[in-house]
Amino acid sequence: MIDIHSHILPNIDDGSENMEMSLAMLRTSVASGVTDIIATPHVNRHGVIPAWQTIEEKAEELKRAAQEQQIPIRIHTGAEIEFNGDVMRFLEKGSRDYCLAGSPYVLLEFTDQTQPDIAEHMLFALQLRGFWPVLAHIERFPQILADKERLLSWAEKGILYQCNAGSFTGYFGPKCQTRVEELYHNGLIHFLGSDGHRVEFRTTDLREAHEVLDKLAAKEKKESLWQQAEANAQFILKGRVLYPDVPQKWQKKKKGFFSRLFG
C-alpha cells in the first residue's frame, strides 16, 4: 500500500512530536503493508506556511533515521494545504513545492467554512496553473457531499478524492462512516491515507481498515479498494495523469430489509 496522507515528520505540525515517535509511526505503517508513505504536514493552517526547504530537510532526516533503524519504507515529501485564498499566492505555476512526491498532484484540505461555489472556481484556477488537485478526506465535509451532481462533475473534470482509511472502521464517527461508504459505493474514492498523527491515537495503522475493505469487496464480488487505491497512488509516484472511471449518476445505497421495514 502507498499511504498518501500522513503527519510523520517530527515537530512541524500537530503530528509526530519527535523523531522517536516518527520512527514508531513508520514501523506501524510497515506492519500494515505500507511500502511508500508521503509526508503531508499541514500548510496554511491558521496562516502558518512552513518553508518547503524545511519540509524537505525534515524528510531527509527521517529517511536517514529510518535507514539506520532498518525500517523498510520509502518516504516522499508533500503537504496537506488548507484551501483558502492564500493558496493562490504560494502555489505558483510551474512550481512543485508542496506537491505530492514531486508530481503535479497537490493535496488540499477543505474546512467547515468552505463554500462549494468559491472552491470550484479556485480548483479550476489551480488546474489552469498545471496542478492536479486531490481533496483530502472528502468524507468529512457534508456541505460538499450534499451536492452529488457537483461531486460527479468535479471528478469528471479531473478533481480526485482521498479518504481516510479510519473512516471505514468508524473511527471518525458513524456519520463519516456512512458518507465514506456512499463514496465507495459510487466509485468516487481514488486514494487512501492513514492521516496518521500520533502513536496513541489517529495512528498510521491500516490493518483494520484493510480487513473491512476486503470484506466489502468480497460481499460485492469486486476488486478491493485497497488494491485500487494502491494502483492509483502509483500514478502520483510516477507523475502520471490518473483518469478514473466516473459514474454517470449518483447511486443511492440500497437499504437492508430491516432498514426498509422500520425506515
mmCIF file of C-alpha atoms in Angstrom:
data_model
loop_
_atom_site.group_PDB
_atom_site.id
_atom_site.type_symbol
_atom_site.label_atom_id
_atom_site.label_comp_id
_atom_site.label_asym_id
_atom_site.label_seq_id
_atom_site.Cartn_x
_atom_site.Cartn_y
_atom_site.Cartn_z
ATOM 1 C CA MET A 1 0.000 0.000 0.000
ATOM 2 C CA ILE A 2 1.005 3.604 -0.608
ATOM 3 C CA ASP A 3 -0.138 5.937 2.175
ATOM 4 C CA ILE A 4 -0.533 9.346 0.510
ATOM 5 C CA HIS A 5 -1.598 11.318 3.610
ATOM 6 C CA SER A 6 0.348 11.294 6.874
ATOM 7 C CA HIS A 7 1.824 13.586 9.510
ATOM 8 C CA ILE A 8 5.024 11.667 10.195
ATOM 9 C CA LEU A 9 7.544 14.498 10.121
ATOM 10 C CA PRO A 10 8.682 15.357 13.640
ATOM 11 C CA ASN A 11 7.866 18.653 15.302
ATOM 12 C CA ILE A 12 6.431 20.546 12.350
ATOM 13 C CA ASP A 13 2.650 20.445 12.918
ATOM 14 C CA ASP A 14 0.146 18.667 15.188
ATOM 15 C CA GLY A 15 1.520 15.286 14.091
ATOM 16 C CA SER A 16 4.628 13.495 15.349
ATOM 17 C CA GLU A 17 6.224 15.186 18.346
ATOM 18 C CA ASN A 18 9.756 13.851 17.875
ATOM 19 C CA MET A 19 11.960 11.509 15.844
ATOM 20 C CA GLU A 20 11.274 8.558 18.131
ATOM 21 C CA MET A 21 7.542 8.909 17.536
ATOM 22 C CA SER A 22 8.056 9.291 13.773
ATOM 23 C CA LEU A 23 10.026 6.052 13.632
ATOM 24 C CA ALA A 24 7.354 4.255 15.663
ATOM 25 C CA MET A 25 4.725 5.502 13.215
ATOM 26 C CA LEU A 26 6.791 4.180 10.313
ATOM 27 C CA ARG A 27 7.102 0.769 11.966
ATOM 28 C CA THR A 28 3.329 0.653 12.292
ATOM 29 C CA SER A 29 2.984 1.568 8.620
ATOM 30 C CA VAL A 30 5.284 -1.260 7.592
ATOM 31 C CA ALA A 31 3.299 -3.703 9.760
ATOM 32 C CA SER A 32 0.201 -2.537 7.844
ATOM 33 C CA GLY A 33 1.743 -3.421 4.483
ATOM 34 C CA VAL A 34 2.780 0.108 3.525
ATOM 35 C CA THR A 35 5.797 0.306 1.204
ATOM 36 C CA ASP A 36 5.670 4.049 0.456
ATOM 37 C CA ILE A 37 4.400 6.940 2.552
ATOM 38 C CA ILE A 38 4.017 10.609 1.680
ATOM 39 C CA ALA A 39 4.700 13.058 4.492
ATOM 40 C CA THR A 40 1.997 15.729 4.283
ATOM 41 C CA PRO A 41 2.405 18.244 7.125
ATOM 42 C CA HIS A 42 -0.220 20.947 7.497
ATOM 43 C CA VAL A 43 0.467 24.012 5.383
ATOM 44 C CA ASN A 44 -1.518 27.253 5.519
ATOM 45 C CA ARG A 45 -3.434 26.149 8.627
ATOM 46 C CA HIS A 46 -4.084 29.293 10.674
ATOM 47 C CA GLY A 47 -1.902 31.078 8.130
ATOM 48 C CA VAL A 48 1.231 29.094 9.031
ATOM 49 C CA ILE A 49 3.191 28.128 5.908
ATOM 50 C CA PRO A 50 6.348 26.136 6.682
ATOM 51 C CA ALA A 51 9.123 26.710 4.166
ATOM 52 C CA TRP A 52 9.296 23.950 1.569
ATOM 53 C CA GLN A 53 13.000 23.627 2.300
ATOM 54 C CA THR A 54 12.159 22.889 5.950
ATOM 55 C CA ILE A 55 9.789 20.099 4.906
ATOM 56 C CA GLU A 56 12.431 18.602 2.618
ATOM 57 C CA GLU A 57 15.123 18.786 5.305
ATOM 58 C CA LYS A 58 12.935 17.103 7.921
ATOM 59 C CA ALA A 59 12.006 14.392 5.409
ATOM 60 C CA GLU A 60 15.689 13.736 4.687
ATOM 61 C CA GLU A 61 16.431 13.482 8.416
ATOM 62 C CA LEU A 62 13.620 10.987 8.818
ATOM 63 C CA LYS A 63 14.803 8.972 5.812
ATOM 64 C CA ARG A 64 18.302 8.692 7.295
ATOM 65 C CA ALA A 65 16.956 7.683 10.688
ATOM 66 C CA ALA A 66 14.661 5.059 9.135
ATOM 67 C CA GLN A 67 17.555 3.604 7.158
ATOM 68 C CA GLU A 68 19.698 3.424 10.300
ATOM 69 C CA GLN A 69 16.865 1.609 12.073
ATOM 70 C CA GLN A 70 16.409 -0.661 9.028
ATOM 71 C CA ILE A 71 12.754 0.275 8.573
ATOM 72 C CA PRO A 72 11.852 -0.825 5.018
ATOM 73 C CA ILE A 73 9.737 2.063 3.775
ATOM 74 C CA ARG A 74 10.175 4.794 1.167
ATOM 75 C CA ILE A 75 9.377 8.326 2.355
ATOM 76 C CA HIS A 76 8.201 11.035 -0.041
ATOM 77 C CA THR A 77 7.532 14.727 0.527
ATOM 78 C CA GLY A 78 4.270 16.609 0.203
ATOM 79 C CA ALA A 79 1.859 18.753 2.175
ATOM 80 C CA GLU A 80 -1.769 18.993 3.252
ATOM 81 C CA ILE A 81 -2.727 22.511 2.254
ATOM 82 C CA GLU A 82 -5.680 24.293 3.822
ATOM 83 C CA PHE A 83 -7.743 25.552 0.914
ATOM 84 C CA ASN A 84 -8.376 29.281 1.079
ATOM 85 C CA GLY A 85 -7.445 32.402 -0.863
ATOM 86 C CA ASP A 86 -3.809 32.313 0.229
ATOM 87 C CA VAL A 87 -3.307 29.118 -1.779
ATOM 88 C CA MET A 88 -3.344 31.125 -4.982
ATOM 89 C CA ARG A 89 -0.481 33.215 -3.625
ATOM 90 C CA PHE A 90 2.067 30.483 -2.869
ATOM 91 C CA LEU A 91 1.133 27.688 -5.303
ATOM 92 C CA GLU A 92 2.823 29.246 -8.291
ATOM 93 C CA LYS A 93 2.620 27.985 -11.864
ATOM 94 C CA GLY A 94 5.488 25.654 -12.709
ATOM 95 C CA SER A 95 6.470 25.049 -9.083
ATOM 96 C CA ARG A 96 6.359 21.627 -7.434
ATOM 97 C CA ASP A 97 6.823 22.934 -3.893
ATOM 98 C CA TYR A 98 4.202 21.436 -1.548
ATOM 99 C CA CYS A 99 3.146 18.881 -4.181
ATOM 100 C CA LEU A 100 2.960 15.130 -3.607
ATOM 101 C CA ALA A 101 6.178 13.214 -4.304
ATOM 102 C CA GLY A 102 7.456 15.793 -6.789
ATOM 103 C CA SER A 103 4.407 15.394 -9.022
ATOM 104 C CA PRO A 104 1.801 17.975 -10.074
ATOM 105 C CA TYR A 105 -0.667 16.385 -7.599
ATOM 106 C CA VAL A 106 -1.482 18.670 -4.667
ATOM 107 C CA LEU A 107 -3.384 17.596 -1.524
ATOM 108 C CA LEU A 108 -5.957 20.199 -0.486
ATOM 109 C CA GLU A 109 -7.912 20.305 2.764
ATOM 110 C CA PHE A 110 -11.314 21.955 2.898
ATOM 111 C CA THR A 111 -12.688 23.436 6.106
ATOM 112 C CA ASP A 112 -16.166 23.548 7.615
ATOM 113 C CA GLN A 113 -16.463 27.059 6.163
ATOM 114 C CA THR A 114 -15.569 26.068 2.586
ATOM 115 C CA GLN A 115 -18.221 27.215 0.116
ATOM 116 C CA PRO A 116 -18.590 24.865 -2.884
ATOM 117 C CA ASP A 117 -19.090 27.643 -5.461
ATOM 118 C CA ILE A 118 -15.964 29.525 -4.392
ATOM 119 C CA ALA A 119 -13.971 26.309 -4.078
ATOM 120 C CA GLU A 120 -14.929 25.312 -7.604
ATOM 121 C CA HIS A 121 -13.533 28.488 -9.148
ATOM 122 C CA MET A 122 -10.290 28.141 -7.183
ATOM 123 C CA LEU A 123 -9.864 24.458 -8.045
ATOM 124 C CA PHE A 124 -10.149 25.124 -11.749
ATOM 125 C CA ALA A 125 -7.789 28.108 -11.425
ATOM 126 C CA LEU A 126 -5.206 25.770 -9.896
ATOM 127 C CA GLN A 127 -5.724 23.341 -12.756
ATOM 128 C CA LEU A 128 -5.000 26.130 -15.208
ATOM 129 C CA ARG A 129 -1.715 26.617 -13.368
ATOM 130 C CA GLY A 130 -0.846 22.983 -14.015
ATOM 131 C CA PHE A 131 -1.761 21.449 -10.651
ATOM 132 C CA TRP A 132 -3.767 18.232 -10.230
ATOM 133 C CA PRO A 133 -5.980 18.674 -7.134
ATOM 134 C CA VAL A 134 -6.613 15.859 -4.662
ATOM 135 C CA LEU A 135 -9.192 16.672 -1.985
ATOM 136 C CA ALA A 136 -8.180 15.339 1.435
ATOM 137 C CA HIS A 137 -10.627 13.226 3.489
ATOM 138 C CA ILE A 138 -13.563 14.495 1.463
ATOM 139 C CA GLU A 139 -15.958 12.380 3.554
ATOM 140 C CA ARG A 140 -15.536 14.815 6.451
ATOM 141 C CA PHE A 141 -17.278 17.700 4.640
ATOM 142 C CA PRO A 142 -21.052 17.185 4.362
ATOM 143 C CA GLN A 143 -21.566 20.572 2.672
ATOM 144 C CA ILE A 144 -19.502 19.291 -0.263
ATOM 145 C CA LEU A 145 -21.098 15.849 -0.428
ATOM 146 C CA ALA A 146 -24.599 17.331 -0.264
ATOM 147 C CA ASP A 147 -24.387 18.307 -3.943
ATOM 148 C CA LYS A 148 -23.974 14.941 -5.662
ATOM 149 C CA GLU A 149 -24.046 16.372 -9.169
ATOM 150 C CA ARG A 150 -21.240 18.794 -8.368
ATOM 151 C CA LEU A 151 -19.214 15.979 -6.830
ATOM 152 C CA LEU A 152 -19.557 13.928 -10.011
ATOM 153 C CA SER A 153 -18.852 16.967 -12.202
ATOM 154 C CA TRP A 154 -15.638 17.721 -10.332
ATOM 155 C CA ALA A 155 -14.455 14.149 -10.777
ATOM 156 C CA GLU A 156 -15.200 14.316 -14.500
ATOM 157 C CA LYS A 157 -13.038 17.458 -14.707
ATOM 158 C CA GLY A 158 -10.069 15.831 -13.001
ATOM 159 C CA ILE A 159 -10.608 16.592 -9.309
ATOM 160 C CA LEU A 160 -9.658 13.498 -7.311
ATOM 161 C CA TYR A 161 -10.756 12.347 -3.854
ATOM 162 C CA GLN A 162 -8.772 10.893 -0.959
ATOM 163 C CA CYS A 163 -10.469 9.280 2.023
ATOM 164 C CA ASN A 164 -9.104 8.274 5.400
ATOM 165 C CA ALA A 165 -8.863 4.539 5.955
ATOM 166 C CA GLY A 166 -10.131 5.017 9.501
ATOM 167 C CA SER A 167 -13.443 6.353 8.193
ATOM 168 C CA PHE A 168 -14.300 2.809 7.074
ATOM 169 C CA THR A 169 -13.786 1.457 10.592
ATOM 170 C CA GLY A 170 -15.950 4.087 12.236
ATOM 171 C CA TYR A 171 -13.027 5.851 13.881
ATOM 172 C CA PHE A 172 -14.326 9.285 12.836
ATOM 173 C CA GLY A 173 -17.924 8.527 13.820
ATOM 174 C CA PRO A 174 -20.993 6.914 12.240
ATOM 175 C CA LYS A 175 -21.941 9.879 10.022
ATOM 176 C CA CYS A 176 -18.481 9.978 8.497
ATOM 177 C CA GLN A 177 -18.593 6.208 8.032
ATOM 178 C CA THR A 178 -21.918 6.471 6.221
ATOM 179 C CA ARG A 179 -20.565 9.156 3.904
ATOM 180 C CA VAL A 180 -17.391 7.229 3.064
ATOM 181 C CA GLU A 181 -19.452 4.115 2.318
ATOM 182 C CA GLU A 182 -21.604 6.176 -0.071
ATOM 183 C CA LEU A 183 -18.483 7.421 -1.836
ATOM 184 C CA TYR A 184 -17.180 3.849 -2.002
ATOM 185 C CA HIS A 185 -20.471 2.576 -3.401
ATOM 186 C CA ASN A 186 -20.251 5.185 -6.167
ATOM 187 C CA GLY A 187 -16.613 4.512 -7.015
ATOM 188 C CA LEU A 188 -15.529 8.022 -6.034
ATOM 189 C CA ILE A 189 -12.616 7.176 -3.753
ATOM 190 C CA HIS A 190 -9.359 7.407 -5.672
ATOM 191 C CA PHE A 191 -6.761 7.358 -2.887
ATOM 192 C CA LEU A 192 -6.484 6.186 0.702
ATOM 193 C CA GLY A 193 -4.421 7.623 3.510
ATOM 194 C CA SER A 194 -3.940 6.994 7.190
ATOM 195 C CA ASP A 195 -3.928 10.703 8.086
ATOM 196 C CA GLY A 196 -1.753 9.363 10.902
ATOM 197 C CA HIS A 197 -0.775 11.915 13.548
ATOM 198 C CA ARG A 198 0.499 10.027 16.602
ATOM 199 C CA VAL A 199 1.154 6.599 18.098
ATOM 200 C CA GLU A 200 -1.550 6.738 20.788
ATOM 201 C CA PHE A 201 -4.415 7.936 18.574
ATOM 202 C CA ARG A 202 -5.048 8.636 14.893
ATOM 203 C CA THR A 203 -2.237 6.252 14.090
ATOM 204 C CA THR A 204 -0.772 5.007 10.824
ATOM 205 C CA ASP A 205 -2.196 1.523 11.457
ATOM 206 C CA LEU A 206 -4.225 0.478 8.400
ATOM 207 C CA ARG A 207 -4.769 -3.196 9.257
ATOM 208 C CA GLU A 208 -8.359 -2.967 10.489
ATOM 209 C CA ALA A 209 -9.348 -0.834 7.502
ATOM 210 C CA HIS A 210 -7.708 -3.351 5.170
ATOM 211 C CA GLU A 211 -9.886 -6.108 6.628
ATOM 212 C CA VAL A 212 -13.043 -4.002 6.297
ATOM 213 C CA LEU A 213 -12.288 -3.169 2.673
ATOM 214 C CA ASP A 214 -11.587 -6.779 1.771
ATOM 215 C CA LYS A 215 -14.892 -7.835 3.362
ATOM 216 C CA LEU A 216 -16.750 -5.154 1.396
ATOM 217 C CA ALA A 217 -15.105 -6.340 -1.814
ATOM 218 C CA ALA A 218 -15.981 -9.975 -1.112
ATOM 219 C CA LYS A 219 -19.586 -9.016 -0.386
ATOM 220 C CA GLU A 220 -19.884 -7.066 -3.625
ATOM 221 C CA LYS A 221 -17.711 -9.501 -5.607
ATOM 222 C CA LYS A 222 -15.290 -6.917 -6.953
ATOM 223 C CA GLU A 223 -11.706 -5.806 -6.562
ATOM 224 C CA SER A 224 -10.898 -4.380 -3.135
ATOM 225 C CA LEU A 225 -10.478 -0.630 -2.816
ATOM 226 C CA TRP A 226 -7.216 -1.440 -1.044
ATOM 227 C CA GLN A 227 -5.711 -2.688 -4.317
ATOM 228 C CA GLN A 228 -7.403 0.016 -6.408
ATOM 229 C CA ALA A 229 -6.072 2.813 -4.211
ATOM 230 C CA GLU A 230 -2.569 1.344 -4.284
ATOM 231 C CA ALA A 231 -2.624 1.175 -8.087
ATOM 232 C CA ASN A 232 -3.930 4.742 -8.304
ATOM 233 C CA ALA A 233 -1.239 6.024 -5.950
ATOM 234 C CA GLN A 234 1.394 4.693 -8.338
ATOM 235 C CA PHE A 235 0.269 7.444 -10.719
ATOM 236 C CA ILE A 236 1.315 10.006 -8.115
ATOM 237 C CA LEU A 237 4.743 8.463 -7.594
ATOM 238 C CA LYS A 238 5.286 8.291 -11.356
ATOM 239 C CA GLY A 239 3.885 11.769 -12.033
ATOM 240 C CA ARG A 240 1.308 10.428 -14.463
ATOM 241 C CA VAL A 241 -2.267 11.625 -15.002
ATOM 242 C CA LEU A 242 -4.956 9.411 -13.482
ATOM 243 C CA TYR A 243 -8.185 9.125 -15.479
ATOM 244 C CA PRO A 244 -10.580 7.191 -13.219
ATOM 245 C CA ASP A 245 -13.995 5.981 -14.317
ATOM 246 C CA VAL A 246 -16.757 8.324 -13.124
ATOM 247 C CA PRO A 247 -20.364 7.100 -12.754
ATOM 248 C CA GLN A 248 -22.951 8.866 -14.897
ATOM 249 C CA LYS A 249 -25.233 9.428 -11.930
ATOM 250 C CA TRP A 250 -25.197 9.020 -8.179
ATOM 251 C CA GLN A 251 -26.401 5.639 -6.955
ATOM 252 C CA LYS A 252 -28.150 5.540 -3.607
ATOM 253 C CA LYS A 253 -27.005 2.765 -1.321
ATOM 254 C CA LYS A 254 -29.649 0.070 -1.041
ATOM 255 C CA LYS A 255 -31.150 -0.333 2.401
ATOM 256 C CA GLY A 256 -31.308 -3.689 4.133
ATOM 257 C CA PHE A 257 -34.624 -5.423 4.910
ATOM 258 C CA PHE A 258 -34.978 -4.059 8.448
ATOM 259 C CA SER A 259 -33.968 -0.545 7.389
ATOM 260 C CA ARG A 260 -36.716 -0.591 4.739
ATOM 261 C CA LEU A 261 -39.200 -2.032 7.230
ATOM 262 C CA PHE A 262 -38.574 0.456 10.028
ATOM 263 C CA GLY A 263 -37.395 3.428 7.932
#
